[in-house]
PDB file of C-alpha atoms in Angstrom:
ATOM      1  CA  UNK A   1       0.000   0.000   0.000  1.00 71.00           C
ATOM      2  CA  UNK A   2       1.432   3.371  -0.997  1.00 85.00           C
ATOM      3  CA  UNK A   3       1.901   5.851   1.827  1.00 95.00           C
ATOM      4  CA  UNK A   4       1.202   9.572   1.906  1.00 98.00           C
ATOM      5  CA  UNK A   5       3.141  11.274  -0.875  1.00 98.00           C
ATOM      6  CA  UNK A   6       4.219  14.906  -0.841  1.00 98.00           C
ATOM      7  CA  UNK A   7       5.716  16.991  -3.625  1.00 97.00           C
ATOM      8  CA  UNK A   8       8.120  18.706  -3.861  1.00 98.00           C
ATOM      9  CA  UNK A   9      10.421  17.392  -1.148  1.00 98.00           C
ATOM     10  CA  UNK A  10      12.272  20.721  -1.067  1.00 97.00           C
ATOM     11  CA  UNK A  11      11.431  24.212  -2.291  1.00 97.00           C
ATOM     12  CA  UNK A  12      13.518  27.366  -2.122  1.00 98.00           C
ATOM     13  CA  UNK A  13      11.832  30.600  -3.181  1.00 97.00           C
ATOM     14  CA  UNK A  14      12.247  34.310  -2.648  1.00 97.00           C
ATOM     15  CA  UNK A  15      10.082  36.416  -0.418  1.00 97.00           C
ATOM     16  CA  UNK A  16       7.001  37.577  -2.269  1.00 97.00           C
ATOM     17  CA  UNK A  17       6.843  34.604  -4.625  1.00 97.00           C
ATOM     18  CA  UNK A  18       4.162  31.933  -4.705  1.00 97.00           C
ATOM     19  CA  UNK A  19       4.617  28.262  -3.879  1.00 98.00           C
ATOM     20  CA  UNK A  20       2.197  25.357  -4.129  1.00 98.00           C
ATOM     21  CA  UNK A  21       2.670  22.151  -2.169  1.00 98.00           C
ATOM     22  CA  UNK A  22       0.898  18.939  -3.079  1.00 98.00           C
ATOM     23  CA  UNK A  23      -0.208  15.969  -1.011  1.00 98.00           C
ATOM     24  CA  UNK A  24      -1.560  12.606  -2.190  1.00 97.00           C
ATOM     25  CA  UNK A  25      -3.162  10.733   0.723  1.00 97.00           C
ATOM     26  CA  UNK A  26      -3.376   6.989   1.215  1.00 96.00           C
ATOM     27  CA  UNK A  27      -6.074   5.569  -1.033  1.00 93.00           C
ATOM     28  CA  UNK A  28      -9.443   5.389   0.735  1.00 92.00           C
ATOM     29  CA  UNK A  29      -8.526   7.908   3.432  1.00 94.00           C
ATOM     30  CA  UNK A  30     -11.256  10.522   3.649  1.00 94.00           C
ATOM     31  CA  UNK A  31      -9.401  12.600   6.221  1.00 95.00           C
ATOM     32  CA  UNK A  32      -6.489  14.761   5.115  1.00 97.00           C
ATOM     33  CA  UNK A  33      -4.491  17.082   7.358  1.00 97.00           C
ATOM     34  CA  UNK A  34      -1.788  19.709   6.950  1.00 98.00           C
ATOM     35  CA  UNK A  35       0.750  20.401   9.698  1.00 98.00           C
ATOM     36  CA  UNK A  36       3.849  22.589   9.875  1.00 98.00           C
ATOM     37  CA  UNK A  37       7.062  22.501  11.877  1.00 97.00           C
ATOM     38  CA  UNK A  38       9.110  25.664  12.098  1.00 96.00           C
ATOM     39  CA  UNK A  39      12.695  25.446  13.359  1.00 91.00           C
ATOM     40  CA  UNK A  40      12.963  24.773  17.077  1.00 89.00           C
ATOM     41  CA  UNK A  41       9.228  24.348  17.545  1.00 95.00           C
ATOM     42  CA  UNK A  42       6.840  21.431  17.707  1.00 97.00           C
ATOM     43  CA  UNK A  43       4.728  20.228  14.787  1.00 98.00           C
ATOM     44  CA  UNK A  44       1.549  22.337  14.653  1.00 97.00           C
ATOM     45  CA  UNK A  45      -1.827  21.695  13.057  1.00 97.00           C
ATOM     46  CA  UNK A  46      -2.937  23.818  10.103  1.00 97.00           C
ATOM     47  CA  UNK A  47      -6.165  22.320   8.800  1.00 96.00           C
ATOM     48  CA  UNK A  48      -8.279  19.208   8.273  1.00 96.00           C
ATOM     49  CA  UNK A  49     -10.315  18.082   5.269  1.00 95.00           C
ATOM     50  CA  UNK A  50     -13.013  15.453   5.255  1.00 94.00           C
ATOM     51  CA  UNK A  51     -13.265  14.487   1.629  1.00 94.00           C
ATOM     52  CA  UNK A  52     -13.428  17.835  -0.173  1.00 94.00           C
ATOM     53  CA  UNK A  53     -14.791  19.860   2.763  1.00 94.00           C
ATOM     54  CA  UNK A  54     -12.724  21.882   5.216  1.00 94.00           C
ATOM     55  CA  UNK A  55     -13.629  20.481   8.631  1.00 93.00           C
ATOM     56  CA  UNK A  56     -11.268  22.599  10.716  1.00 93.00           C
ATOM     57  CA  UNK A  57      -8.987  25.382   9.491  1.00 94.00           C
ATOM     58  CA  UNK A  58      -8.324  26.934  12.894  1.00 93.00           C
ATOM     59  CA  UNK A  59      -4.558  26.506  12.558  1.00 94.00           C
ATOM     60  CA  UNK A  60      -4.092  28.419   9.312  1.00 95.00           C
ATOM     61  CA  UNK A  61      -1.813  31.361  10.139  1.00 93.00           C
ATOM     62  CA  UNK A  62      -3.354  33.979   7.822  1.00 92.00           C
ATOM     63  CA  UNK A  63      -5.061  34.515   4.486  1.00 93.00           C
ATOM     64  CA  UNK A  64      -1.823  34.079   2.537  1.00 97.00           C
ATOM     65  CA  UNK A  65      -2.374  30.345   2.910  1.00 97.00           C
ATOM     66  CA  UNK A  66      -4.963  28.596   0.761  1.00 97.00           C
ATOM     67  CA  UNK A  67      -5.676  24.879   0.926  1.00 97.00           C
ATOM     68  CA  UNK A  68      -7.834  22.979  -1.527  1.00 97.00           C
ATOM     69  CA  UNK A  69      -8.900  19.397  -2.013  1.00 96.00           C
ATOM     70  CA  UNK A  70     -10.856  19.218  -5.231  1.00 85.00           C
ATOM     71  CA  UNK A  71     -12.735  15.948  -5.706  1.00 88.00           C
ATOM     72  CA  UNK A  72     -11.701  14.716  -2.294  1.00 84.00           C
ATOM     73  CA  UNK A  73      -8.467  13.150  -3.507  1.00 92.00           C
ATOM     74  CA  UNK A  74      -5.181  15.046  -3.492  1.00 97.00           C
ATOM     75  CA  UNK A  75      -4.732  18.382  -1.759  1.00 98.00           C
ATOM     76  CA  UNK A  76      -2.720  21.506  -2.467  1.00 98.00           C
ATOM     77  CA  UNK A  77      -1.474  24.175  -0.087  1.00 98.00           C
ATOM     78  CA  UNK A  78      -0.606  27.496  -1.710  1.00 98.00           C
ATOM     79  CA  UNK A  79       1.356  30.249  -0.017  1.00 97.00           C
ATOM     80  CA  UNK A  80       0.970  33.620  -1.731  1.00 97.00           C
ATOM     81  CA  UNK A  81       2.929  35.825  -1.243  1.00 96.00           C
ATOM     82  CA  UNK A  82       5.525  33.914   0.773  1.00 97.00           C
ATOM     83  CA  UNK A  83       7.117  35.623   3.780  1.00 97.00           C
ATOM     84  CA  UNK A  84      10.326  34.742   5.638  1.00 96.00           C
ATOM     85  CA  UNK A  85       8.417  33.315   8.610  1.00 96.00           C
ATOM     86  CA  UNK A  86       6.720  30.755   6.369  1.00 97.00           C
ATOM     87  CA  UNK A  87       9.934  28.730   6.224  1.00 97.00           C
ATOM     88  CA  UNK A  88       9.619  25.290   7.762  1.00 98.00           C
ATOM     89  CA  UNK A  89       8.642  21.718   7.040  1.00 98.00           C
ATOM     90  CA  UNK A  90       5.066  21.183   5.873  1.00 98.00           C
ATOM     91  CA  UNK A  91       3.667  17.745   6.609  1.00 98.00           C
ATOM     92  CA  UNK A  92       0.564  16.166   5.209  1.00 98.00           C
ATOM     93  CA  UNK A  93      -1.214  13.294   6.935  1.00 98.00           C
ATOM     94  CA  UNK A  94      -4.228  11.160   6.161  1.00 97.00           C
ATOM     95  CA  UNK A  95      -6.457   8.839   8.153  1.00 96.00           C
ATOM     96  CA  UNK A  96      -9.270   6.415   7.399  1.00 92.00           C
ATOM     97  CA  UNK A  97     -12.972   7.276   7.781  1.00 87.00           C
ATOM     98  CA  UNK A  98     -12.864   6.184  11.456  1.00 78.00           C
ATOM     99  CA  UNK A  99     -10.468   9.023  12.161  1.00 79.00           C
ATOM    100  CA  UNK A 100      -7.229   7.626  13.537  1.00 90.00           C
ATOM    101  CA  UNK A 101      -4.343   7.033  13.441  1.00 95.00           C
ATOM    102  CA  UNK A 102      -2.938   9.695  11.158  1.00 97.00           C
ATOM    103  CA  UNK A 103      -0.210   8.604   8.752  1.00 97.00           C
ATOM    104  CA  UNK A 104       2.288  11.203   7.668  1.00 98.00           C
ATOM    105  CA  UNK A 105       4.197  11.947   4.506  1.00 98.00           C
ATOM    106  CA  UNK A 106       7.882  12.882   4.486  1.00 98.00           C
ATOM    107  CA  UNK A 107       7.122  16.580   4.257  1.00 98.00           C
ATOM    108  CA  UNK A 108       8.071  19.511   2.053  1.00 98.00           C
ATOM    109  CA  UNK A 109      10.988  21.569   3.287  1.00 98.00           C
ATOM    110  CA  UNK A 110      10.200  25.167   2.381  1.00 98.00           C
ATOM    111  CA  UNK A 111      12.849  27.861   2.554  1.00 97.00           C
ATOM    112  CA  UNK A 112      12.000  31.509   1.942  1.00 97.00           C
ATOM    113  CA  UNK A 113      14.976  33.738   1.113  1.00 96.00           C
TER     114      UNK A 113
ATOM    115  CA  UNK B   1      -4.969  24.909  24.947  1.00 79.00           C
ATOM    116  CA  UNK B   2      -3.564  21.392  24.837  1.00 86.00           C
ATOM    117  CA  UNK B   3       0.027  21.122  26.055  1.00 92.00           C
ATOM    118  CA  UNK B   4       2.488  18.302  25.562  1.00 97.00           C
ATOM    119  CA  UNK B   5       5.932  18.319  27.183  1.00 98.00           C
ATOM    120  CA  UNK B   6       8.507  15.661  26.431  1.00 98.00           C
ATOM    121  CA  UNK B   7      11.620  14.898  28.463  1.00 97.00           C
ATOM    122  CA  UNK B   8      14.494  14.489  28.168  1.00 97.00           C
ATOM    123  CA  UNK B   9      14.985  16.496  24.970  1.00 97.00           C
ATOM    124  CA  UNK B  10      18.001  14.377  24.029  1.00 97.00           C
ATOM    125  CA  UNK B  11      19.315  11.053  25.267  1.00 97.00           C
ATOM    126  CA  UNK B  12      22.456   9.065  24.448  1.00 97.00           C
ATOM    127  CA  UNK B  13      22.357   5.384  25.307  1.00 97.00           C
ATOM    128  CA  UNK B  14      24.832   2.556  25.039  1.00 97.00           C
ATOM    129  CA  UNK B  15      23.520  -0.395  23.081  1.00 97.00           C
ATOM    130  CA  UNK B  16      21.606  -2.596  25.515  1.00 97.00           C
ATOM    131  CA  UNK B  17      21.106   0.191  28.074  1.00 97.00           C
ATOM    132  CA  UNK B  18      17.367   0.398  28.766  1.00 97.00           C
ATOM    133  CA  UNK B  19      15.699   3.753  29.417  1.00 98.00           C
ATOM    134  CA  UNK B  20      12.377   5.585  29.436  1.00 98.00           C
ATOM    135  CA  UNK B  21      11.045   8.672  27.685  1.00 98.00           C
ATOM    136  CA  UNK B  22       8.406  10.866  29.317  1.00 98.00           C
ATOM    137  CA  UNK B  23       5.441  12.672  27.781  1.00 98.00           C
ATOM    138  CA  UNK B  24       3.432  14.902  30.140  1.00 98.00           C
ATOM    139  CA  UNK B  25       0.179  16.289  28.821  1.00 97.00           C
ATOM    140  CA  UNK B  26      -2.571  18.729  29.696  1.00 94.00           C
ATOM    141  CA  UNK B  27      -5.783  18.324  27.757  1.00 91.00           C
ATOM    142  CA  UNK B  28      -9.474  18.800  28.460  1.00 86.00           C
ATOM    143  CA  UNK B  29     -10.716  15.295  27.781  1.00 90.00           C
ATOM    144  CA  UNK B  30      -8.152  12.921  26.311  1.00 93.00           C
ATOM    145  CA  UNK B  31      -9.450  11.008  23.300  1.00 93.00           C
ATOM    146  CA  UNK B  32      -6.117   9.373  22.523  1.00 95.00           C
ATOM    147  CA  UNK B  33      -2.361   9.649  22.974  1.00 97.00           C
ATOM    148  CA  UNK B  34      -0.088   8.742  20.079  1.00 98.00           C
ATOM    149  CA  UNK B  35       3.594   7.865  19.823  1.00 98.00           C
ATOM    150  CA  UNK B  36       5.444   8.372  16.561  1.00 98.00           C
ATOM    151  CA  UNK B  37       9.026   7.729  15.499  1.00 98.00           C
ATOM    152  CA  UNK B  38      10.749  10.196  13.172  1.00 98.00           C
ATOM    153  CA  UNK B  39      14.005   9.592  11.329  1.00 98.00           C
ATOM    154  CA  UNK B  40      16.046  12.506   9.885  1.00 96.00           C
ATOM    155  CA  UNK B  41      14.497  13.848   6.684  1.00 95.00           C
ATOM    156  CA  UNK B  42      11.410  11.657   7.067  1.00 97.00           C
ATOM    157  CA  UNK B  43       7.885  12.125   8.335  1.00 97.00           C
ATOM    158  CA  UNK B  44       6.534  10.804  11.641  1.00 98.00           C
ATOM    159  CA  UNK B  45       5.918   7.051  11.568  1.00 98.00           C
ATOM    160  CA  UNK B  46       3.012   5.805  13.691  1.00 97.00           C
ATOM    161  CA  UNK B  47       3.921   3.492  16.579  1.00 98.00           C
ATOM    162  CA  UNK B  48       1.119   3.297  19.167  1.00 96.00           C
ATOM    163  CA  UNK B  49      -2.232   4.679  20.258  1.00 97.00           C
ATOM    164  CA  UNK B  50      -3.232   4.678  23.945  1.00 97.00           C
ATOM    165  CA  UNK B  51      -6.773   5.555  24.955  1.00 95.00           C
ATOM    166  CA  UNK B  52      -7.141   5.167  28.720  1.00 94.00           C
ATOM    167  CA  UNK B  53      -5.076   5.205  31.909  1.00 95.00           C
ATOM    168  CA  UNK B  54      -3.500   1.843  32.638  1.00 96.00           C
ATOM    169  CA  UNK B  55      -3.308   0.832  28.995  1.00 97.00           C
ATOM    170  CA  UNK B  56      -0.031  -0.583  27.641  1.00 97.00           C
ATOM    171  CA  UNK B  57       1.130  -1.366  24.099  1.00 97.00           C
ATOM    172  CA  UNK B  58       4.284  -3.188  22.983  1.00 97.00           C
ATOM    173  CA  UNK B  59       6.215  -3.485  19.756  1.00 95.00           C
ATOM    174  CA  UNK B  60       9.597  -5.185  19.670  1.00 95.00           C
ATOM    175  CA  UNK B  61      11.832  -3.308  22.148  1.00 97.00           C
ATOM    176  CA  UNK B  62       9.296  -0.504  22.726  1.00 98.00           C
ATOM    177  CA  UNK B  63       6.566  -0.398  25.343  1.00 98.00           C
ATOM    178  CA  UNK B  64       4.195   2.527  25.850  1.00 98.00           C
ATOM    179  CA  UNK B  65       2.196   3.148  29.016  1.00 98.00           C
ATOM    180  CA  UNK B  66      -0.391   5.756  29.963  1.00 97.00           C
ATOM    181  CA  UNK B  67      -1.545   7.437  33.176  1.00 95.00           C
ATOM    182  CA  UNK B  68      -3.967  10.330  33.621  1.00 93.00           C
ATOM    183  CA  UNK B  69      -1.151  12.871  33.356  1.00 94.00           C
ATOM    184  CA  UNK B  70       1.669  11.278  31.386  1.00 97.00           C
ATOM    185  CA  UNK B  71       2.856   8.548  29.107  1.00 98.00           C
ATOM    186  CA  UNK B  72       6.139   6.676  29.082  1.00 98.00           C
ATOM    187  CA  UNK B  73       7.909   5.036  26.187  1.00 98.00           C
ATOM    188  CA  UNK B  74      10.209   2.357  27.554  1.00 98.00           C
ATOM    189  CA  UNK B  75      13.070   1.223  25.327  1.00 98.00           C
ATOM    190  CA  UNK B  76      14.402  -2.164  26.415  1.00 98.00           C
ATOM    191  CA  UNK B  77      17.917  -3.243  25.381  1.00 98.00           C
ATOM    192  CA  UNK B  78      18.063  -0.679  22.548  1.00 97.00           C
ATOM    193  CA  UNK B  79      19.971  -1.241  19.321  1.00 98.00           C
ATOM    194  CA  UNK B  80      21.561   1.435  17.094  1.00 97.00           C
ATOM    195  CA  UNK B  81      18.584   1.170  14.722  1.00 97.00           C
ATOM    196  CA  UNK B  82      16.372   2.512  17.530  1.00 98.00           C
ATOM    197  CA  UNK B  83      18.111   5.888  17.151  1.00 98.00           C
ATOM    198  CA  UNK B  84      15.432   8.402  16.158  1.00 98.00           C
ATOM    199  CA  UNK B  85      13.291  11.238  17.477  1.00 98.00           C
ATOM    200  CA  UNK B  86      10.227   9.963  19.301  1.00 98.00           C
ATOM    201  CA  UNK B  87       7.175  12.223  19.154  1.00 98.00           C
ATOM    202  CA  UNK B  88       4.197  12.228  21.491  1.00 98.00           C
ATOM    203  CA  UNK B  89       0.859  13.734  20.424  1.00 98.00           C
ATOM    204  CA  UNK B  90      -2.565  14.046  22.039  1.00 96.00           C
ATOM    205  CA  UNK B  91      -6.049  14.183  20.603  1.00 94.00           C
ATOM    206  CA  UNK B  92      -8.766  15.930  22.589  1.00 91.00           C
ATOM    207  CA  UNK B  93     -12.485  15.319  22.456  1.00 87.00           C
ATOM    208  CA  UNK B  94     -13.247  18.936  21.627  1.00 81.00           C
ATOM    209  CA  UNK B  95     -10.444  19.476  19.125  1.00 65.00           C
ATOM    210  CA  UNK B  96     -11.950  17.707  16.126  1.00 77.00           C
ATOM    211  CA  UNK B  97      -9.167  15.518  14.782  1.00 89.00           C
ATOM    212  CA  UNK B  98      -6.162  17.774  15.244  1.00 92.00           C
ATOM    213  CA  UNK B  99      -3.105  16.358  17.007  1.00 95.00           C
ATOM    214  CA  UNK B 100      -1.121  18.467  19.476  1.00 96.00           C
ATOM    215  CA  UNK B 101       2.543  17.428  19.445  1.00 98.00           C
ATOM    216  CA  UNK B 102       5.425  17.700  21.869  1.00 98.00           C
ATOM    217  CA  UNK B 103       8.878  18.714  20.645  1.00 97.00           C
ATOM    218  CA  UNK B 104      10.166  15.157  20.763  1.00 97.00           C
ATOM    219  CA  UNK B 105      12.808  13.035  22.466  1.00 97.00           C
ATOM    220  CA  UNK B 106      15.962  12.653  20.357  1.00 98.00           C
ATOM    221  CA  UNK B 107      17.507   9.253  21.101  1.00 98.00           C
ATOM    222  CA  UNK B 108      20.969   8.146  19.973  1.00 98.00           C
ATOM    223  CA  UNK B 109      22.022   4.545  20.644  1.00 98.00           C
ATOM    224  CA  UNK B 110      25.770   4.013  20.523  1.00 97.00           C
ATOM    225  CA  UNK B 111      27.099   0.590  19.471  1.00 96.00           C
TER     226      UNK B 111
END
């Protein structure tokens, strides 16, 4: 069974540019989550999809971040325009319809210069 | 707000030297406590879920236990391949499905 896949694995962009991260969940997992770890801090929740609907987006830092999950399959997280403090590792996770446990991808390492 | 504190932050062990990692938590209504293992450059890998005080789970050299205030991850006779960062996370009843993580316990096992 394929795990959670994230693309790209690394991204380096300049402040003010736009970046889009992609996540492909485990097949059959209705729940999809985005988390972020900034340097020196713990992993923090960003948002949760159930199929194509946003169930909880309480962790999104501001309106420069836009997450979508069209058709309830893969998800994208767009940062526009990127700021220096957006640097970090962005993890995606998915879980089955029952809810838990969450299985994580290897993350996208985002560096804003 | 849910809080998870892990100690020690870093631990160096000789191969075969057993030890325990601590995860203290504060949450209004614990729905589950999760242990993950993370290797450098990789994502968290699920190990265990604990739901209620007194529960224990085992996998190879790892054993996780849970009380009403903390969880322990016991590593028995560790091997170098057990070197990793171990993450603890809690799920609250009111928090939908979002996990609240601790900063992790970085474990190095020396041959």
